[in-house]
Steps between C-alpha positions, in 0.01 A plus 500: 500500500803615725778618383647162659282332241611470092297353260523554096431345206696470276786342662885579501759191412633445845823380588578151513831479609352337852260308334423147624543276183167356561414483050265324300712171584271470800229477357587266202745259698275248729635561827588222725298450805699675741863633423676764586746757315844550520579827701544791376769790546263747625124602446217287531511109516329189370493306796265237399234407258182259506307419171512423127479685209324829496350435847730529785622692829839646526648595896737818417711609761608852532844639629343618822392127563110530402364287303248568238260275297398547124237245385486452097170315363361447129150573409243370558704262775467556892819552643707305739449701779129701568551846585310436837696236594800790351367789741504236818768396499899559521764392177605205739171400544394542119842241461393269744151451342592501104856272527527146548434356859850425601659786277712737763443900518767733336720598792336869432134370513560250822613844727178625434281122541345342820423169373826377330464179647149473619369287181121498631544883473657518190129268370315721646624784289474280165130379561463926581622542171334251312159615659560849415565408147218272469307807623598727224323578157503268241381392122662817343499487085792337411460654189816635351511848660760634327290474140327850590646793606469613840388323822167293488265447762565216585871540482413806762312312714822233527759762564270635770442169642930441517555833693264443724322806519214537144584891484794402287383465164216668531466772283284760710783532757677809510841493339669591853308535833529447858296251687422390821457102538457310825510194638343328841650300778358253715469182625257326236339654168716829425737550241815341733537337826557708798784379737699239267763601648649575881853643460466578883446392810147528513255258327149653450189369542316627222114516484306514181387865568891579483508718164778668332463696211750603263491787245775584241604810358576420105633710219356266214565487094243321266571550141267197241509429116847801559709593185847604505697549859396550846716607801358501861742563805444636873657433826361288750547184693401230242333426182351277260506529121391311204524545150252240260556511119181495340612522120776587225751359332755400810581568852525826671742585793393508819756709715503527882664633792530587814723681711873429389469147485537536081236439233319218440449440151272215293332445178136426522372345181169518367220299684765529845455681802750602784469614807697534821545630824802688625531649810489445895108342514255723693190306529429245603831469710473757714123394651528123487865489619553791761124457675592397808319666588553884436795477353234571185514853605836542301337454137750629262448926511540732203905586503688693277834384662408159495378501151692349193448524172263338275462476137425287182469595125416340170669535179464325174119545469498707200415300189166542336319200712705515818305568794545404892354551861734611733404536908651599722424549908788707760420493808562807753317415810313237644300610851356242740218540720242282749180458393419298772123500604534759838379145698779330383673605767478774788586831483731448756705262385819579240548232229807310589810685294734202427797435727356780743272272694547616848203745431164475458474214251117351431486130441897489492655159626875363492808620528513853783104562371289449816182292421193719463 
């Protein structure tokens, strides 16, 4: 690892004098379906909150105006939202598809949503949902974990399953690595749609050999059936973390920042898992929303001056049974290319580069785009 890069075991007590009072309370207390917190003086903000007890979604907004989402689920229950439908799409849209139909956006979630009003949008992100959740694993023992020390199998396989990616809580991954994942683009069977969006002038005309690919640049932590602390930090332009409490005789404290928005602090009791997303999204965003249709080309480069930092820890783990999985995923770069079959179009025609339509622009129509 860098030098920019810290990890160590065991952990130090870190500070909490900017800790989010996020305690056990949320956990134990059923929440109501959607409410939201009284603001706070400074630091980060419960803005609103969707589910009942031990399964729910909190919207957390930072004093820079981001928003971040932390998702909280019980063993061996599927959450409220699946990490697919997570990864997709924005906080807003998360909002729109777990609240009740009518229920209005936060004032900090509705800057960042296109479908406020448009209810046969906001359907169309809850049956999204639903059928990603239907899709994921089920008929996990719903044996009481917490009876044996350390993480089952099965309990694993669950945690893996809520993340969204099975490396975490696997036990053969290295403790802290770097890996490359990537996603595909186009305009029916990839990983996301290509063009969802036009935020210029120019509305493409996509054909199915139109393929973007995107690869990611992550500095990754996997730690399963862990004793005693862990501490993972490194700059970059977002995360995702997750701590999952496998056994012992309480909760453990998951700690997490990033940049100087303050610490976010909760208790995750045994059988619980938490996991949440800070940071300015890089994927799918930047592909789905900006392809119109080059405007892909920015991708989100590696930047030490636009980096922030990025950390979580766990403390508390240290009695004779206690044992956790922690995750954790920062992401430094994220590089678009087309893979485009070389038919897919001609050599000598430029893809269309958003509001710059006045040049060569293949199957390009509206707005200043001539039609091709």
């Amino acid at each position: 690892m860098s030098a920019a890069s810290c990890w160590s075991l065991p952990v130090k007590p870190s500070s909490t004098s900017l800790a989010l009072a996020l305690t056990s309370a949320a956990w134990l207390l059923g929440a109501a379906p959607v409410h939201a917190a009284p603001p706070a003086a400074s630091g980060p903000r419960e803005i609103a909150r969707v589910g009942d007890r031990g399964n729910h979604v909190l919207w957390l907004e930072t004093d820079e105006g981001v928003v971040d989402i932390a998702v909280m689920a019980t063993y061996p229950q599927r959450p409220l939202v699946a990490p697919l439908f997570l990864k997709k799409h924005t906080p807003a849209e998360v909002f729109l598809a777990l609240a009740p139909a009518r229920q209005e956006l936060p004032a900090a979630l509705a800057r960042q949503s296109l479908f406020a009003v448009d209810f046969t949008a906001r359907e169309q992100l809850q049956r999204e949902n639903a059928a990603a959740l239907a899709a994921m694993p089920s008929g996990f023992d719903s044996g009481a974990q917490s009876l044996t020390a350390g993480c089952s199998t099965s309990f694993r396989a669950w945690v893996g399953s809520e993340y969204g990616d099975a490396t975490c809580g696997d036990p053969s991954q290295e403790v802290i690595s770097t890996a490359h994942p990537s996603d595909t683009y186009c305009t029916s069977g990839c990983d996301f749609q290509l063009g969802v969006q036009d935020r210029a002038t120019c509305e493409p005309k996509l054909r199915s050999c139109d393929i973007i690919k995107g690869t990611a640049t992550v500095v990754r932590l996997r730690t399963t059936d862990w004793w005693n602390g862990v501490n993972f930090n490194h700059p970059g332009h977002s995360a995702h973390f997750a701590v999952a409490n496998c056994s012992g005789n309480g909760p453990v404290t998951f700690n997490r920042a990033r940049g100087a928005s303050g610490t976010y602090t909760v208790q995750v009791p045994v059988n619980g898992m938490l996991h949440y997303k800070p940071g300015t999204p890089i994927v799918p965003a930047n592909a789905a929303n900006f392809v119109a249709y080059g405007s892909w080309k920015k991708g989100k480069t590696a930047s030490g001056d636009t980096y922030v930092s990025n950390s979580m820890s766990v403390e508390a783990n240290g009695g004779t049974d206690d044992r956790v999985i922690a995750c954790g995923d920062i992401y430094t770069d994220y590089t678009l290319q087309d893979v485009s079959s070389p038919t897919c179009h001609g050599s000598d025609i430029s893809l269309c580069s958003g509001g710059n339509c006045t040049s060569s622009c293949f199957y390009c129509s509206g707005g200043s785009c001539p039609t091709n």
